[in-house]
Coordinates of C-alpha atoms and ligand atoms in Angstrom, one line a residue:
M1 CA -155.4 -54.9 186.2
P2 CA -155.6 -56.4 182.7
T3 CA -157.8 -59.5 182.3
K4 CA -156.3 -63.0 181.9
D5 CA -157.1 -62.9 178.2
Q6 CA -155.6 -59.5 177.7
T7 CA -152.4 -60.8 179.4
L8 CA -152.3 -63.8 177.2
V9 CA -152.8 -61.6 174.1
T10 CA -149.8 -59.5 175.3
L11 CA -147.6 -62.6 175.5
R12 CA -148.9 -63.8 172.1
E13 CA -148.0 -60.4 170.5
A14 CA -144.5 -60.7 172.1
H15 CA -143.8 -64.1 170.5
L16 CA -145.2 -63.1 167.1
G17 CA -143.1 -60.0 166.9
P18 CA -139.9 -61.5 165.5
M19 CA -141.8 -63.8 163.2
R20 CA -143.8 -60.9 161.7
F21 CA -140.8 -58.8 161.4
M22 CA -138.8 -61.2 159.3
N23 CA -141.8 -62.1 157.1
I24 CA -142.4 -58.4 156.2
L25 CA -138.7 -57.6 155.8
S26 CA -138.3 -60.6 153.5
V27 CA -141.0 -59.3 151.2
F28 CA -138.9 -56.1 150.8
E29 CA -135.6 -58.0 150.5
L30 CA -136.9 -60.2 147.8
G31 CA -137.7 -57.1 145.8
I32 CA -141.5 -57.8 145.7
V33 CA -142.4 -54.3 146.9
D34 CA -139.9 -52.6 144.5
L35 CA -141.3 -54.6 141.6
M36 CA -144.8 -53.6 142.4
R37 CA -143.9 -49.9 143.0
K38 CA -142.2 -49.7 139.6
Q39 CA -145.3 -51.0 137.9
P40 CA -148.2 -49.6 139.9
N41 CA -150.9 -50.5 137.4
Q42 CA -149.7 -54.1 136.9
R43 CA -151.3 -57.0 138.8
F44 CA -149.1 -59.9 139.6
T45 CA -149.8 -63.6 140.2
A46 CA -147.7 -65.6 142.7
E47 CA -146.2 -67.3 139.6
Q48 CA -145.1 -64.0 138.1
L49 CA -143.7 -62.7 141.4
G50 CA -141.9 -66.0 142.0
A51 CA -140.4 -66.0 138.6
A52 CA -139.2 -62.4 139.0
V53 CA -137.6 -62.8 142.5
G54 CA -136.4 -66.4 142.2
A55 CA -138.8 -68.3 144.5
T56 CA -141.6 -70.8 144.1
P57 CA -145.2 -69.6 143.7
D58 CA -146.1 -71.6 146.8
A59 CA -143.5 -69.8 148.9
I60 CA -144.7 -66.5 147.6
Y61 CA -148.3 -67.4 148.4
Q62 CA -147.3 -68.3 152.0
L63 CA -145.0 -65.2 152.5
L64 CA -147.7 -62.8 151.3
L65 CA -150.4 -64.0 153.6
L66 CA -149.3 -61.8 156.4
P67 CA -148.8 -58.6 154.4
V68 CA -152.3 -59.3 152.9
K69 CA -153.8 -59.8 156.4
D70 CA -152.0 -56.5 157.5
G71 CA -153.3 -54.5 154.6
L72 CA -149.8 -53.8 153.1
I73 CA -150.5 -55.8 149.9
A74 CA -153.9 -56.6 148.4
L75 CA -154.9 -60.0 147.0
D76 CA -157.8 -60.4 144.5
E77 CA -159.0 -63.8 145.7
R78 CA -160.9 -64.3 142.5
T79 CA -158.0 -63.9 140.1
G80 CA -155.1 -64.7 142.6
E81 CA -153.4 -61.4 141.6
Y82 CA -151.5 -59.1 144.0
T83 CA -151.2 -55.3 144.0
L84 CA -149.9 -52.9 146.6
D85 CA -152.5 -52.0 149.2
G86 CA -151.5 -49.7 152.1
L87 CA -147.9 -49.6 150.8
A88 CA -149.1 -47.8 147.7
Q89 CA -149.6 -44.7 149.8
L90 CA -146.0 -44.4 150.9
G91 CA -143.4 -42.3 149.1
D92 CA -139.6 -42.6 148.7
E93 CA -139.1 -40.5 151.8
D94 CA -141.1 -43.0 153.9
F95 CA -139.2 -46.0 152.6
A96 CA -135.9 -44.2 153.1
R97 CA -136.8 -43.8 156.8
V98 CA -138.4 -47.2 157.5
L99 CA -136.1 -49.5 155.6
P100 CA -132.8 -48.5 157.3
W101 CA -134.5 -49.2 160.6
M102 CA -135.7 -52.7 159.5
N103 CA -132.3 -53.5 158.1
M104 CA -130.5 -52.3 161.3
I105 CA -132.9 -54.4 163.4
K106 CA -132.1 -57.5 161.3
V107 CA -128.3 -57.0 161.1
V108 CA -127.6 -55.5 164.5
C109 CA -130.4 -56.7 166.8
L110 CA -132.0 -59.9 165.7
R111 CA -129.0 -62.2 166.2
Q112 CA -127.6 -60.4 169.3
L113 CA -130.9 -60.5 171.2
Y114 CA -130.6 -64.2 171.4
Y115 CA -128.1 -63.4 174.1
L116 CA -130.0 -60.5 175.8
T117 CA -130.3 -62.4 179.1
D118 CA -126.6 -63.3 179.1
S119 CA -125.7 -59.6 178.3
I120 CA -127.8 -58.3 181.2
R121 CA -126.2 -60.8 183.6
A122 CA -122.6 -60.2 182.3
G123 CA -122.9 -56.4 181.9
E124 CA -121.3 -56.7 178.5
V125 CA -122.7 -57.3 175.0
V126 CA -122.3 -61.0 174.8
G127 CA -123.8 -61.3 171.3
L128 CA -120.9 -59.2 169.8
Q129 CA -118.4 -61.7 171.3
K130 CA -120.3 -64.9 170.5
L131 CA -121.4 -64.0 167.0
F132 CA -118.6 -61.8 165.7
G133 CA -115.7 -62.4 168.1
L134 CA -115.7 -58.7 169.0
T135 CA -115.1 -57.2 172.4
G136 CA -116.1 -53.8 173.9
T137 CA -119.2 -51.8 173.1
F138 CA -120.9 -51.9 169.8
Y139 CA -119.4 -48.5 168.8
E140 CA -115.8 -49.6 169.6
A141 CA -116.2 -53.1 168.3
T142 CA -117.7 -52.2 164.9
L143 CA -115.1 -49.8 163.9
G144 CA -113.6 -52.6 161.9
N145 CA -116.9 -54.5 160.9
D146 CA -118.4 -53.1 157.8
E147 CA -121.6 -55.1 157.9
L148 CA -122.6 -54.0 161.4
R149 CA -121.3 -50.4 161.0
S150 CA -123.0 -49.7 157.8
A151 CA -126.4 -51.1 158.9
W152 CA -126.2 -49.0 162.0
G153 CA -124.8 -45.9 160.3
S154 CA -127.6 -45.8 157.7
M155 CA -130.2 -45.9 160.4
M156 CA -128.3 -43.3 162.5
D157 CA -127.9 -40.9 159.6
A158 CA -131.6 -41.3 158.7
V159 CA -132.5 -40.4 162.3
T160 CA -130.1 -37.4 162.3
E161 CA -131.3 -36.1 159.0
F162 CA -134.9 -36.3 160.2
I163 CA -134.5 -34.8 163.7
D164 CA -131.8 -32.1 163.1
P165 CA -134.1 -29.5 161.5
W166 CA -136.3 -29.6 164.7
F167 CA -133.2 -29.7 166.9
F168 CA -131.6 -26.6 165.2
D169 CA -134.8 -24.7 165.3
N170 CA -134.3 -24.8 169.1
V171 CA -130.6 -24.0 169.1
E172 CA -129.1 -20.5 169.1
V173 CA -125.7 -20.0 167.6
G174 CA -124.0 -16.6 167.5
A175 CA -121.6 -15.3 164.8
G176 CA -118.1 -16.4 165.3
Q177 CA -118.9 -19.1 167.9
K178 CA -117.0 -22.3 168.2
V179 CA -119.2 -25.3 168.4
L180 CA -118.2 -28.8 169.5
D181 CA -120.3 -31.7 168.3
L182 CA -119.5 -34.2 171.0
A183 CA -119.6 -37.9 169.8
G184 CA -120.4 -36.5 166.4
N185 CA -119.7 -39.8 164.5
T186 CA -118.5 -39.1 160.9
G187 CA -119.4 -35.5 160.8
L188 CA -122.9 -35.3 159.5
G189 CA -124.0 -33.4 162.7
A190 CA -121.2 -30.9 162.1
I191 CA -122.2 -30.4 158.5
L192 CA -125.9 -30.0 159.4
T193 CA -124.9 -27.5 162.2
Y194 CA -123.2 -25.4 159.5
R195 CA -126.1 -25.8 157.1
H196 CA -128.8 -24.9 159.6
K197 CA -126.9 -22.2 161.4
G198 CA -124.6 -20.8 158.8
V199 CA -123.8 -17.6 160.8
E200 CA -120.7 -15.7 160.1
N201 CA -117.3 -17.3 160.9
L202 CA -118.9 -20.4 162.4
Q203 CA -116.5 -23.2 163.2
V204 CA -117.9 -26.7 164.0
T205 CA -115.7 -29.4 165.4
C206 CA -116.7 -33.1 165.4
F207 CA -115.3 -35.1 168.3
D208 CA -115.4 -38.9 168.2
F209 CA -113.1 -41.9 168.2
P210 CA -109.9 -41.2 166.2
E211 CA -110.9 -44.0 163.8
K212 CA -113.8 -41.8 162.5
E213 CA -111.4 -39.0 161.4
A214 CA -110.7 -40.1 157.8
E215 CA -114.4 -40.6 156.9
A216 CA -115.4 -37.3 158.7
L217 CA -112.8 -35.3 156.8
A218 CA -113.9 -36.9 153.5
N219 CA -117.5 -35.9 154.4
F220 CA -116.5 -32.3 155.1
E221 CA -114.6 -32.2 151.8
A222 CA -117.5 -33.6 149.9
A223 CA -119.9 -31.1 151.5
G224 CA -117.6 -28.2 150.5
L225 CA -117.2 -27.4 154.2
A226 CA -113.6 -28.3 154.9
G227 CA -112.9 -24.7 155.9
H228 CA -115.6 -24.6 158.5
C229 CA -115.7 -28.1 159.9
S230 CA -112.9 -30.0 161.6
F231 CA -112.4 -33.2 163.6
I232 CA -110.7 -34.0 166.9
G233 CA -110.2 -37.7 167.8
G234 CA -110.5 -38.9 171.4
D235 CA -112.4 -40.7 174.1
V236 CA -114.9 -38.6 176.0
F237 CA -113.9 -40.4 179.2
K238 CA -110.3 -39.4 178.8
G239 CA -111.0 -35.7 178.2
V240 CA -113.2 -33.2 176.4
P241 CA -111.4 -30.5 174.3
K242 CA -111.5 -26.9 175.6
G243 CA -112.0 -23.6 173.7
F244 CA -115.6 -24.0 172.6
D245 CA -118.6 -21.7 173.3
L246 CA -121.2 -24.3 172.8
V247 CA -121.3 -28.1 173.0
L248 CA -123.9 -30.3 171.2
I249 CA -124.4 -33.7 172.7
K250 CA -126.7 -35.6 170.3
H251 CA -127.8 -39.2 170.7
F252 CA -125.0 -40.0 173.2
L253 CA -126.1 -39.7 176.8
D254 CA -128.8 -42.3 176.3
M255 CA -126.0 -44.8 175.8
F256 CA -124.9 -44.7 179.4
D257 CA -126.1 -45.3 183.0
R258 CA -126.4 -42.4 185.4
D259 CA -122.7 -42.5 186.7
N260 CA -121.3 -42.3 183.2
V261 CA -123.8 -39.6 182.1
L262 CA -122.6 -37.5 185.1
K263 CA -119.0 -38.2 184.2
I264 CA -119.6 -36.9 180.6
L265 CA -121.6 -33.9 181.7
R266 CA -119.0 -32.9 184.4
A267 CA -116.2 -33.3 181.8
V268 CA -118.2 -31.0 179.5
A269 CA -118.7 -28.5 182.3
G270 CA -115.0 -28.6 183.0
A271 CA -114.2 -27.9 179.4
L272 CA -116.5 -24.9 179.1
E273 CA -116.0 -21.4 180.6
P274 CA -118.8 -20.1 182.9
G275 CA -121.7 -19.0 180.6
G276 CA -120.8 -21.7 178.0
Q277 CA -123.8 -23.5 176.6
V278 CA -124.7 -27.2 176.2
Y279 CA -127.5 -28.6 174.1
I280 CA -128.5 -32.2 174.7
L281 CA -130.6 -34.1 172.1
V282 CA -131.7 -37.5 173.3
P283 CA -134.5 -40.0 172.8
I284 CA -136.6 -39.7 175.9
Y285 CA -139.2 -41.7 177.7
P286 CA -142.4 -39.8 178.2
E287 CA -143.5 -39.3 181.8
D288 CA -146.2 -41.9 181.0
I289 CA -144.3 -44.7 179.3
R290 CA -147.5 -46.0 177.5
E291 CA -147.5 -42.8 175.4
S292 CA -144.9 -44.0 172.9
S293 CA -143.2 -47.2 171.6
S294 CA -139.8 -46.1 173.1
V295 CA -139.7 -48.8 175.8
D296 CA -140.6 -51.5 173.3
F297 CA -137.3 -50.8 171.6
F298 CA -134.6 -49.1 173.6
P299 CA -134.0 -51.4 176.6
S300 CA -133.4 -54.4 174.3
Y301 CA -131.3 -52.3 171.9
F302 CA -129.0 -50.8 174.5
L303 CA -128.7 -53.7 176.9
G304 CA -128.5 -56.5 174.3
C305 CA -127.1 -55.0 171.1
T306 CA -124.9 -52.0 171.7
M307 CA -123.8 -51.0 175.3
A308 CA -125.0 -53.5 177.9
Q309 CA -125.9 -50.3 179.8
G310 CA -127.8 -47.1 179.2
G311 CA -131.3 -46.4 177.8
P312 CA -133.2 -43.2 177.5
Q313 CA -134.6 -41.4 180.6
K314 CA -137.4 -38.9 181.2
V315 CA -136.7 -35.2 180.5
S316 CA -137.1 -34.5 184.2
T317 CA -134.2 -37.0 184.9
Y318 CA -131.8 -35.5 182.3
S319 CA -132.6 -32.0 183.6
A320 CA -131.8 -33.1 187.2
W321 CA -128.5 -34.7 186.1
L322 CA -127.5 -31.6 184.1
E323 CA -128.0 -29.4 187.2
E324 CA -126.1 -31.9 189.3
A325 CA -123.1 -31.7 186.8
G326 CA -122.8 -27.9 187.2
F327 CA -125.3 -26.4 184.6
E328 CA -128.3 -24.3 185.0
V329 CA -131.1 -25.8 182.9
T330 CA -132.5 -23.0 180.7
R331 CA -134.9 -24.9 178.6
A332 CA -136.4 -28.4 178.1
V333 CA -138.5 -29.3 175.0
T334 CA -140.2 -32.5 174.0
Q335 CA -141.0 -33.5 170.4
D336 CA -144.6 -33.2 169.6
H337 CA -146.1 -36.7 168.6
A338 CA -148.5 -35.0 166.2
T339 CA -145.6 -33.8 164.0
M340 CA -143.9 -37.2 163.8
P341 CA -144.4 -39.8 161.1
A342 CA -146.4 -42.7 162.6
D343 CA -143.5 -45.2 162.2
M344 CA -141.0 -43.2 164.3
V345 CA -139.9 -45.0 167.4
P346 CA -137.7 -42.4 169.2
V347 CA -139.4 -39.4 170.8
H348 CA -136.8 -36.8 171.3
G349 CA -136.1 -34.2 173.9
I350 CA -133.8 -31.2 174.0
I351 CA -132.4 -30.0 177.3
C352 CA -130.3 -26.8 177.3
G353 CA -128.0 -25.6 180.0
T354 CA -125.6 -22.8 180.9
R355 CA -122.4 -23.6 182.7
K356 CA -122.7 -22.1 186.2
A357 CA -119.9 -19.8 187.5
Ligands
SAM401 C1 -125.5 -43.0 168.7 S1 -124.1 -42.3 167.9 C2 -124.5 -40.6 167.7 C3 -123.8 -39.9 166.6 C4 -124.2 -38.5 166.4 N1 -124.1 -37.6 167.6 C5 -125.6 -38.4 165.8 O1 -126.5 -37.9 166.5 O2 -125.8 -38.8 164.7 C6 -122.9 -42.3 169.2 C7 -121.5 -41.9 168.8 O3 -120.7 -41.9 170.0 C8 -119.4 -42.2 169.7 N2 -118.8 -42.7 170.9 C9 -119.1 -43.7 171.7 N3 -118.3 -43.8 172.8 C10 -117.5 -42.7 172.7 C11 -116.5 -42.2 173.6 N4 -116.2 -42.9 174.7 N5 -115.8 -41.1 173.2 C12 -116.1 -40.5 172.0 N6 -117.1 -40.9 171.2 C13 -117.8 -42.0 171.5 C14 -119.6 -43.4 168.7 O4 -118.5 -43.6 167.9 C15 -120.8 -42.8 167.9 O5 -120.4 -42.1 166.8

């Protein structure tokens, strides 16, 4: 059992989390980090930073106390000049991964989580309704809300870009196969399937809500893959298209509770011929939940911000559900922590199955 003091520290860390988050994000949003990155040899006073970003030197001094304490920004106490500290070691790729997450947490999560308790009690995302007058899940509701959709979409695309090379290293696609990317959003997954697995006569179809079609087709066109990638609009709970050899289900099953996951998997099994393949890519919880930050993020995210249900499961649970839905599990792989950038929250698993006769 943790000591009383350890328990109090845990509670202190919990209430400091949102305060720290906005302090650090604000340093980015004001453009302070950009300014310092553009002139790495320059030292800036609070007056200079304030003048550049439109704030008082006193506010800049206060705002930078935390990043100085955390070692992100350095302060020379003698001269009162700031330079980048730990942040100086990060490259464009790191910022391109971290900042969409921070922006998504601000835009999609911060306000909605005020209603987390209500969402859990109601079994629907109360924040969407109270804050934006939207009903349904985040994915249905935000089809017409650019602010929410684009904050979420940038984060999702960054995750997909990052994880897909590892995913496709573990996927076998044969020449002439027809691949369905179930819940494939606006087609990035289909494009990446083609790029990673450009076998002869490969056809990849993205299936998602019909409202995603125009953007998906524009993305295929822009990628020069209109001849290889196509789109089918629909709702997975109303039917999964037939005629495919292989179905990819990426970042989708984690959005649902057990009953709905089984409905989806059974619908996929029903749409495949015996021997057809399914590859599931999902954020997973490790067998020991203390081994990653996944549970710090996903329960609040799914219950309070997007679905009011769902959340990742352990690989063993997904494997059991896949078997229950009529597949033979042929392989289950978990992402190796050592190969992941230290900021990454989701740890992914891949579970492959073959449709039983
Ligand atoms: C978390 S995103 C994953 C997107 C993509 N597979 C990826 O890995 O980048 C979930 C996707 O599921 C779609 N979706 C949600 N409910 C759906 C349903 N009932 N039928 C079809 N698509 C759905 C959403 O529109 C969204 O694009």
